mmCIF file with all atom_site columns, C-alpha atoms in Angstrom:
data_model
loop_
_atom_site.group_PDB
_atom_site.id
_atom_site.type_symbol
_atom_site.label_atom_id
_atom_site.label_alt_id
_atom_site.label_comp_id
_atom_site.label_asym_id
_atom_site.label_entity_id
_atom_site.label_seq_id
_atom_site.pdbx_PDB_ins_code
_atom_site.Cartn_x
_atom_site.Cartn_y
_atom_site.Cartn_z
_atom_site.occupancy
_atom_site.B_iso_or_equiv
_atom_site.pdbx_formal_charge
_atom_site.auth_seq_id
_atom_site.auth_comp_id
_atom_site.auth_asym_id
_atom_site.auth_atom_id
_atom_site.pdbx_PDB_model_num
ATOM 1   C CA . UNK A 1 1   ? 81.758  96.072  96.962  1.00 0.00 ? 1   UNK A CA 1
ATOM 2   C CA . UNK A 1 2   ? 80.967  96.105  100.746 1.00 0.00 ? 2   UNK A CA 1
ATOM 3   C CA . UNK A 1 3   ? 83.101  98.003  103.332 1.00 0.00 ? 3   UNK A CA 1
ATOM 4   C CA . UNK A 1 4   ? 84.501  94.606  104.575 1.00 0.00 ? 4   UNK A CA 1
ATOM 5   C CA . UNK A 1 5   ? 85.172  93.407  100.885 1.00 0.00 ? 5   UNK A CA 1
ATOM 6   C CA . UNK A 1 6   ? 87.520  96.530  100.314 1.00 0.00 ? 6   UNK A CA 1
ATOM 7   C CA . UNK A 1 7   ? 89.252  95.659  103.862 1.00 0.00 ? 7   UNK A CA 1
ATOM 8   C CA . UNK A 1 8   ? 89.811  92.230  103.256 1.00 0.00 ? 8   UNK A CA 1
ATOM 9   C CA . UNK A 1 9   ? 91.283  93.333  99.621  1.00 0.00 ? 9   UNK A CA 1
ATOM 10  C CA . UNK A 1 10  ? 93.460  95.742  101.335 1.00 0.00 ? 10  UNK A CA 1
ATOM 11  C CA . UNK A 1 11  ? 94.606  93.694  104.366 1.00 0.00 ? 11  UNK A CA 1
ATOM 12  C CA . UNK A 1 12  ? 95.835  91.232  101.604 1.00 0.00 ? 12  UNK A CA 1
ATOM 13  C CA . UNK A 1 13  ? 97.468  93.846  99.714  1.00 0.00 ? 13  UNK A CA 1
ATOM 14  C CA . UNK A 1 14  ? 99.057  95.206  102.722 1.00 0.00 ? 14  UNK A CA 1
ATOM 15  C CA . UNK A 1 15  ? 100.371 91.936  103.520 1.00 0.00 ? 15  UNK A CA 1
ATOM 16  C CA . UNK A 1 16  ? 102.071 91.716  100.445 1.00 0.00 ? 16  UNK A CA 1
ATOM 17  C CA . UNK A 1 17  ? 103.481 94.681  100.473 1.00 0.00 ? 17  UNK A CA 1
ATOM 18  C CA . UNK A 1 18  ? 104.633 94.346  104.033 1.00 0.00 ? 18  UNK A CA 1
ATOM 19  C CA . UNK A 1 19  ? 102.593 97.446  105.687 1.00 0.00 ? 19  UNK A CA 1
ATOM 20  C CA . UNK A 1 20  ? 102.580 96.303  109.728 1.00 0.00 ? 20  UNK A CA 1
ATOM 21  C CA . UNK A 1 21  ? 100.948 99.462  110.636 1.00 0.00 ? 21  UNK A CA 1
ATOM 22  C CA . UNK A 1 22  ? 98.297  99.765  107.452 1.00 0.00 ? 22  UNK A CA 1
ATOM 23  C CA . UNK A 1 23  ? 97.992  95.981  108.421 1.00 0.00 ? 23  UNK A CA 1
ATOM 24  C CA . UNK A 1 24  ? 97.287  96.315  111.901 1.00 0.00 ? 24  UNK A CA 1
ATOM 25  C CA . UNK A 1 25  ? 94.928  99.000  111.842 1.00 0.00 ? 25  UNK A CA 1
ATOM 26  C CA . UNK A 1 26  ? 92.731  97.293  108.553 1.00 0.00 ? 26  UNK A CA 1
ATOM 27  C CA . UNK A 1 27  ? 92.972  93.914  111.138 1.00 0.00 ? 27  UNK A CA 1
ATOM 28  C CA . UNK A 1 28  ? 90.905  96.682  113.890 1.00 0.00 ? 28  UNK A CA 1
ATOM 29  C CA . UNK A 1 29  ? 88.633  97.901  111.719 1.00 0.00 ? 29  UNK A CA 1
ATOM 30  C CA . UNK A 1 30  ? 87.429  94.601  109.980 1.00 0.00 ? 30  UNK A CA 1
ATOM 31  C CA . UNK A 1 31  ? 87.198  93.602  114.021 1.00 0.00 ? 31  UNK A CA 1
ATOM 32  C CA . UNK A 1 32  ? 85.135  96.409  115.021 1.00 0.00 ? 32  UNK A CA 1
ATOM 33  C CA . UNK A 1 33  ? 82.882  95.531  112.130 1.00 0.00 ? 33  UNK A CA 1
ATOM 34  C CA . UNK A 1 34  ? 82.410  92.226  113.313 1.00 0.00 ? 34  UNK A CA 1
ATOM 35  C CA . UNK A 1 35  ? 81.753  92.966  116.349 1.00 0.00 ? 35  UNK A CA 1
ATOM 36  C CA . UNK A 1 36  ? 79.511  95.407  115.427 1.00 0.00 ? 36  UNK A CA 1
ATOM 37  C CA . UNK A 1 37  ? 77.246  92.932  113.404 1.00 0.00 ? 37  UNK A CA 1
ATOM 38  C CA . UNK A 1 38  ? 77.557  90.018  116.476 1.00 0.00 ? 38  UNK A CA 1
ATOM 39  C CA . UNK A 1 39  ? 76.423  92.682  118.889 1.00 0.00 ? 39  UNK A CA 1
ATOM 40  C CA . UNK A 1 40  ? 73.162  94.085  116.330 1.00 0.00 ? 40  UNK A CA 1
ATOM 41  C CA . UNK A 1 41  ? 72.470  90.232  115.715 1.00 0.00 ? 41  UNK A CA 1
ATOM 42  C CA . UNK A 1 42  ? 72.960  90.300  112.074 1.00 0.00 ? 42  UNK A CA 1
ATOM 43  C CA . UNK A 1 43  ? 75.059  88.559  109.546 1.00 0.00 ? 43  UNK A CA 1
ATOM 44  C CA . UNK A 1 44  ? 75.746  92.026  107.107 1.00 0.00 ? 44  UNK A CA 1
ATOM 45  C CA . UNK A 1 45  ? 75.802  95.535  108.681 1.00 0.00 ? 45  UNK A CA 1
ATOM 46  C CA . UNK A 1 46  ? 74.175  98.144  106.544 1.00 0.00 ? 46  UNK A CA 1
ATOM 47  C CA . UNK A 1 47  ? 76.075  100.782 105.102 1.00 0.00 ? 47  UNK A CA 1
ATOM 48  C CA . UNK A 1 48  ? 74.756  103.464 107.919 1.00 0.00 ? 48  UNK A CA 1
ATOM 49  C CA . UNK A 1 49  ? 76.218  101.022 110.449 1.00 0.00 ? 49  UNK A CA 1
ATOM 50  C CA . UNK A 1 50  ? 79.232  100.903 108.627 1.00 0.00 ? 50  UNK A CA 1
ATOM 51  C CA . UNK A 1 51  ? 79.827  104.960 108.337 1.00 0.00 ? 51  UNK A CA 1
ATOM 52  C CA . UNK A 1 52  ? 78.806  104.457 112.411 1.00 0.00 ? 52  UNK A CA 1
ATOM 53  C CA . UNK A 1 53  ? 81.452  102.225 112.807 1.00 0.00 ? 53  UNK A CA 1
ATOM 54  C CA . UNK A 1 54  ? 84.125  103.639 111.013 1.00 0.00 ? 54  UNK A CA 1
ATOM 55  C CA . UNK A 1 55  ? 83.206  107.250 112.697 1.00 0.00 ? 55  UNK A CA 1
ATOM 56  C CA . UNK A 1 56  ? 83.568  105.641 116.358 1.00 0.00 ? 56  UNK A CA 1
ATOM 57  C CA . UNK A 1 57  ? 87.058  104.492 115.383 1.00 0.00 ? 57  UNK A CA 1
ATOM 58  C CA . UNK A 1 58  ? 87.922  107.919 114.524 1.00 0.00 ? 58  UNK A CA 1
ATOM 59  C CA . UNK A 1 59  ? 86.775  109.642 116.689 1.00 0.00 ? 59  UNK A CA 1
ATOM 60  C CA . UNK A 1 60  ? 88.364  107.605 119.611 1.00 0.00 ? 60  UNK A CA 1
ATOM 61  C CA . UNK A 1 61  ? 91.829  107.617 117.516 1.00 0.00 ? 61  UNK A CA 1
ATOM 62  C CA . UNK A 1 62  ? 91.321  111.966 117.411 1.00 0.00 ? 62  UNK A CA 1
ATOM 63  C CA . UNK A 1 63  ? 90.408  111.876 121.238 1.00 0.00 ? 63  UNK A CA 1
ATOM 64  C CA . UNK A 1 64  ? 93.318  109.792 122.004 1.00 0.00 ? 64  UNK A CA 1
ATOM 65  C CA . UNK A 1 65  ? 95.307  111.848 119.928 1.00 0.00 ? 65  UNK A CA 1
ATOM 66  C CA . UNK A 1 66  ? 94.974  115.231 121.498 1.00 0.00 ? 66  UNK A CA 1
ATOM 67  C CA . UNK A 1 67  ? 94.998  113.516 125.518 1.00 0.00 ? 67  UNK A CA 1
ATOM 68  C CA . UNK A 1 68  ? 98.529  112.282 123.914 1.00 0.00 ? 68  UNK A CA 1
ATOM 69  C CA . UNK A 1 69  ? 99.499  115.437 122.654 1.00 0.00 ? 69  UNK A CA 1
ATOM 70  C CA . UNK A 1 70  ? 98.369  117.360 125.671 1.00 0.00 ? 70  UNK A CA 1
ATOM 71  C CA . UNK A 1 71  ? 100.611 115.020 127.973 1.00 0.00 ? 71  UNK A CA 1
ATOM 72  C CA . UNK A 1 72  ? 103.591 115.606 125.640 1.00 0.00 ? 72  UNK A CA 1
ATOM 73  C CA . UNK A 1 73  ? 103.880 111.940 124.118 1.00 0.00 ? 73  UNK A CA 1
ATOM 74  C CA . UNK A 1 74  ? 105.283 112.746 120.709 1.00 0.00 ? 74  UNK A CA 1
ATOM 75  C CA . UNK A 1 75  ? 105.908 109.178 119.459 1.00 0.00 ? 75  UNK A CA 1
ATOM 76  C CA . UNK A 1 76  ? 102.626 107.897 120.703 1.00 0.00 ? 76  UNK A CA 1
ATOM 77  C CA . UNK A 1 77  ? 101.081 111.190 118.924 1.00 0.00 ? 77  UNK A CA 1
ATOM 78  C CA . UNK A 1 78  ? 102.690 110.032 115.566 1.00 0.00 ? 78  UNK A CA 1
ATOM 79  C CA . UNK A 1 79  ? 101.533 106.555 116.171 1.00 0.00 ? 79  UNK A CA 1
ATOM 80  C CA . UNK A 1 80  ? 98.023  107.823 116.324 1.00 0.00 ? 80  UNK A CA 1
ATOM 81  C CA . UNK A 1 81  ? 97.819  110.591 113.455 1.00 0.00 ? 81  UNK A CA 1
ATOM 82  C CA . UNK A 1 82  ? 99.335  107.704 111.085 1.00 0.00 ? 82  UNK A CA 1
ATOM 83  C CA . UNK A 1 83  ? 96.337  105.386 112.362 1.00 0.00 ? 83  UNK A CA 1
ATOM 84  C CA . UNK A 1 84  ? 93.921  108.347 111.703 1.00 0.00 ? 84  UNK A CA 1
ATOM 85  C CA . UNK A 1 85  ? 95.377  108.783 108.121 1.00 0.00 ? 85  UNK A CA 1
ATOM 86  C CA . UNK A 1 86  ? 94.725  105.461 107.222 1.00 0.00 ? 86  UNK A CA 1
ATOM 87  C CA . UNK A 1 87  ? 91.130  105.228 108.783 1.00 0.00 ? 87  UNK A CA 1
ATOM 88  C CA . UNK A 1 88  ? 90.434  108.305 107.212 1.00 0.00 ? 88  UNK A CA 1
ATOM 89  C CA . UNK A 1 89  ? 90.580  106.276 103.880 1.00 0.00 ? 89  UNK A CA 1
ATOM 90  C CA . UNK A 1 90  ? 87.338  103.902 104.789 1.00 0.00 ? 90  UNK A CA 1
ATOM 91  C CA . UNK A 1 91  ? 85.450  106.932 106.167 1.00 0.00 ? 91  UNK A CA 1
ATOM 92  C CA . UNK A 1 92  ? 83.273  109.265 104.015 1.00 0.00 ? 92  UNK A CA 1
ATOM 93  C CA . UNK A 1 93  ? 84.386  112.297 102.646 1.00 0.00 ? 93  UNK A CA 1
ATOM 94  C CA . UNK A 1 94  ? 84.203  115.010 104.813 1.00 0.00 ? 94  UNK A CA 1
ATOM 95  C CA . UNK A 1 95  ? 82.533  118.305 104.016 1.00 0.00 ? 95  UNK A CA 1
ATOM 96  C CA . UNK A 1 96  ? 84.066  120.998 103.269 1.00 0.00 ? 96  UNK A CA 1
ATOM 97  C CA . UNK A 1 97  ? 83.233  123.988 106.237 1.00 0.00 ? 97  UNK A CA 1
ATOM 98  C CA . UNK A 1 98  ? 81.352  126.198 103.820 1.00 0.00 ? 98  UNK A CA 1
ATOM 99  C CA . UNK A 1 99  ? 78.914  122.981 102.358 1.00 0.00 ? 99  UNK A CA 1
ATOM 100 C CA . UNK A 1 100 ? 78.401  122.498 106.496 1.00 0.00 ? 100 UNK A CA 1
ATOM 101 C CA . UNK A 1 101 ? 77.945  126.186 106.942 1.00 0.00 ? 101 UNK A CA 1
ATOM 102 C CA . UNK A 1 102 ? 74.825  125.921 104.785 1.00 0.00 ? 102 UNK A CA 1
ATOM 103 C CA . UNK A 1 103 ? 73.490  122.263 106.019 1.00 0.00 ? 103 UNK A CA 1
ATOM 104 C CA . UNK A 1 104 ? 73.119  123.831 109.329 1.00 0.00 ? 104 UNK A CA 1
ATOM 105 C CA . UNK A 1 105 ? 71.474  127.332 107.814 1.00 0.00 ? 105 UNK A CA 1
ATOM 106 C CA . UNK A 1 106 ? 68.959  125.545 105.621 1.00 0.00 ? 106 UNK A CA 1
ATOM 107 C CA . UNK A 1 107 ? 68.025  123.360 108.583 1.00 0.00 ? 107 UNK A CA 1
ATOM 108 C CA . UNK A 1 108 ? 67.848  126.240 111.338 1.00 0.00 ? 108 UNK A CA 1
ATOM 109 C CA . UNK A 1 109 ? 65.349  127.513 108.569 1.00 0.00 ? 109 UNK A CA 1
ATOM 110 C CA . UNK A 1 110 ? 63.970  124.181 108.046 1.00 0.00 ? 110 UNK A CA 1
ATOM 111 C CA . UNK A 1 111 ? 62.958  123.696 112.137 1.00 0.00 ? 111 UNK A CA 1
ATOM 112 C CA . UNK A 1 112 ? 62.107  127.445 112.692 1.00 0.00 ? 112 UNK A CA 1
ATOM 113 C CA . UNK A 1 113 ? 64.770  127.673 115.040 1.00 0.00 ? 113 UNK A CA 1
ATOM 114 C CA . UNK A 1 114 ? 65.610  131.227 116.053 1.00 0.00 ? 114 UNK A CA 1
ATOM 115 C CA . UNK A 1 115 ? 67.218  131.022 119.654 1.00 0.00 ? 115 UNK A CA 1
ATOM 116 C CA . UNK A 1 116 ? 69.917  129.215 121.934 1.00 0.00 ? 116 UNK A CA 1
ATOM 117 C CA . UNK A 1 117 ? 66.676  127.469 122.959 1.00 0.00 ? 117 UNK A CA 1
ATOM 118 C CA . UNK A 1 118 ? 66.023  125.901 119.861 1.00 0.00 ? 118 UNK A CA 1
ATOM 119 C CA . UNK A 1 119 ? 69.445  124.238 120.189 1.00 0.00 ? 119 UNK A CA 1
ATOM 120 C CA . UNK A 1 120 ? 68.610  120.350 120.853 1.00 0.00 ? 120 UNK A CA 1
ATOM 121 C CA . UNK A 1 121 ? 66.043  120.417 117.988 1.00 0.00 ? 121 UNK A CA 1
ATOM 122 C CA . UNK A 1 122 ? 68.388  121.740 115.533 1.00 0.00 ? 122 UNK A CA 1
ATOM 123 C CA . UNK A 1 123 ? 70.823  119.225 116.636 1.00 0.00 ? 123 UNK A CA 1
ATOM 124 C CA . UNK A 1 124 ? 68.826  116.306 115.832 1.00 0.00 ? 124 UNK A CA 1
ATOM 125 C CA . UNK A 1 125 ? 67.705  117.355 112.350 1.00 0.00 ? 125 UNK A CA 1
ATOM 126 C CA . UNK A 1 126 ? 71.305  117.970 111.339 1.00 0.00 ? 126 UNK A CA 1
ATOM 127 C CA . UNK A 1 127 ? 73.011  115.485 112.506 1.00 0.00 ? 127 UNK A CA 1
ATOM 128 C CA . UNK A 1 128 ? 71.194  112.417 109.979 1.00 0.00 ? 128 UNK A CA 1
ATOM 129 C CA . UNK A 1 129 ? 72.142  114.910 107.442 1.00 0.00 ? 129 UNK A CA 1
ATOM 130 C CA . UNK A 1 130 ? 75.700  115.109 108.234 1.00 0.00 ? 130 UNK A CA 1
ATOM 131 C CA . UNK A 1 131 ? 76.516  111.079 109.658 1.00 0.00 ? 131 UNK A CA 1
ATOM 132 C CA . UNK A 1 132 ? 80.039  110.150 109.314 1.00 0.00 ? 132 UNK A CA 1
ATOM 133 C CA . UNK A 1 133 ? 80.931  113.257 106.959 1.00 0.00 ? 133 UNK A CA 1
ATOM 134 C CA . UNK A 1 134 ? 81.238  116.197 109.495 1.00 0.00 ? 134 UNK A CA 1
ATOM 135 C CA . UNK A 1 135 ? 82.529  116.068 113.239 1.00 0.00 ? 135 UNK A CA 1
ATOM 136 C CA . UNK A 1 136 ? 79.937  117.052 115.847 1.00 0.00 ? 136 UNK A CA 1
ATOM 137 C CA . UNK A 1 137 ? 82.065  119.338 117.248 1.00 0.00 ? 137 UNK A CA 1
ATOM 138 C CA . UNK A 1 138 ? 82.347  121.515 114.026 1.00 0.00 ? 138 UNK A CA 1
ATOM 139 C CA . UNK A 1 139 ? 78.438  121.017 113.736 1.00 0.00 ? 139 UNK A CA 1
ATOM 140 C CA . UNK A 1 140 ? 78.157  122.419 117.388 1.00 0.00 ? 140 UNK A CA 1
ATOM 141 C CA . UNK A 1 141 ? 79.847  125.524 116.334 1.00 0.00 ? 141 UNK A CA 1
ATOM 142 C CA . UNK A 1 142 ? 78.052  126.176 113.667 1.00 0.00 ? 142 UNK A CA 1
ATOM 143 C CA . UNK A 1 143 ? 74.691  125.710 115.270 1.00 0.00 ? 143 UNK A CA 1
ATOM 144 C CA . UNK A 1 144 ? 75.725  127.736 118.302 1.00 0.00 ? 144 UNK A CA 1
ATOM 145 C CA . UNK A 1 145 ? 77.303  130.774 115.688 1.00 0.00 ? 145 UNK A CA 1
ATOM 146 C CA . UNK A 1 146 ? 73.648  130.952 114.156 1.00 0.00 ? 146 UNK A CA 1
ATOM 147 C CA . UNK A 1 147 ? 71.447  130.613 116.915 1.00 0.00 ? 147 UNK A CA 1
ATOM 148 C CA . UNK A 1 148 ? 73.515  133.597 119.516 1.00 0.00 ? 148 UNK A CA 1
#
């Protein structure tokens, strides 16, 4: 079952059930897919594009959350961290800190990396490892931790 199978089985099930909010934000994500697949040409994404996809949306819902948070808007905060919740669902599952603790050893061993200098390189080997199932920010820290 593709991504946009599963969305278009929960969108119906939300409607049924009468979940505006899980029904809106399905209704985004099915449209970023789309749009997605118009913009790359093709009729089907693959399921990289997919994880892509998905990651952008939340991502942008995290950013937006802490800007809202940060300017004191508690009811568009909750708004937000529901939305996340429920996009959370169609992304990957995300490792756990000690699994990406030893991705980014094994590949600092992996590139010979040994110095802040090294940084970029180590970057781009983990980060195919790690699509859609670890934030870059947490990979950052890691890779900066091990290579000071």
């Amino acid at each position: 079952m593709t991504l946009l199978d599963k969305l278009n089985e929960d969108m119906k099930q939300a409607m049924r059930d009468k979940e505006k909010e899980k029904l809106s934000v399905i209704r985004m994500l099915k449209a970023a897919l789309q749009n997605e697949a118009i913009h790359q040409g093709v009729k089907d994404l693959t399921p990289d594009d997919e994880v892509t996809v998905i990651s952008r949306e939340l991502k942008q819902r995290r950013d937006s959350l802490s800007e809202f948070e940060k300017a004191g808007r508690s009811d568009l905060s909750d708004k937000v961290r529901s939305e996340i919740v429920i996009v959370e669902d169609y992304a990957p599952k995300q490792l756990a800190p000690e699994e990406l603790e030893n991705i980014v050893k094994a590949t600092i061993e992996e590139v010979g990396a040994s110095t802040k200098a090294d940084f970029g390189k180590v970057m781009s080997a983990i980060m195919p490892k790690v699509k859609g199932k670890a934030d870059g920010g947490a990979v950052n820290q890691f890779v900066k931790k091990y290579l000071s």
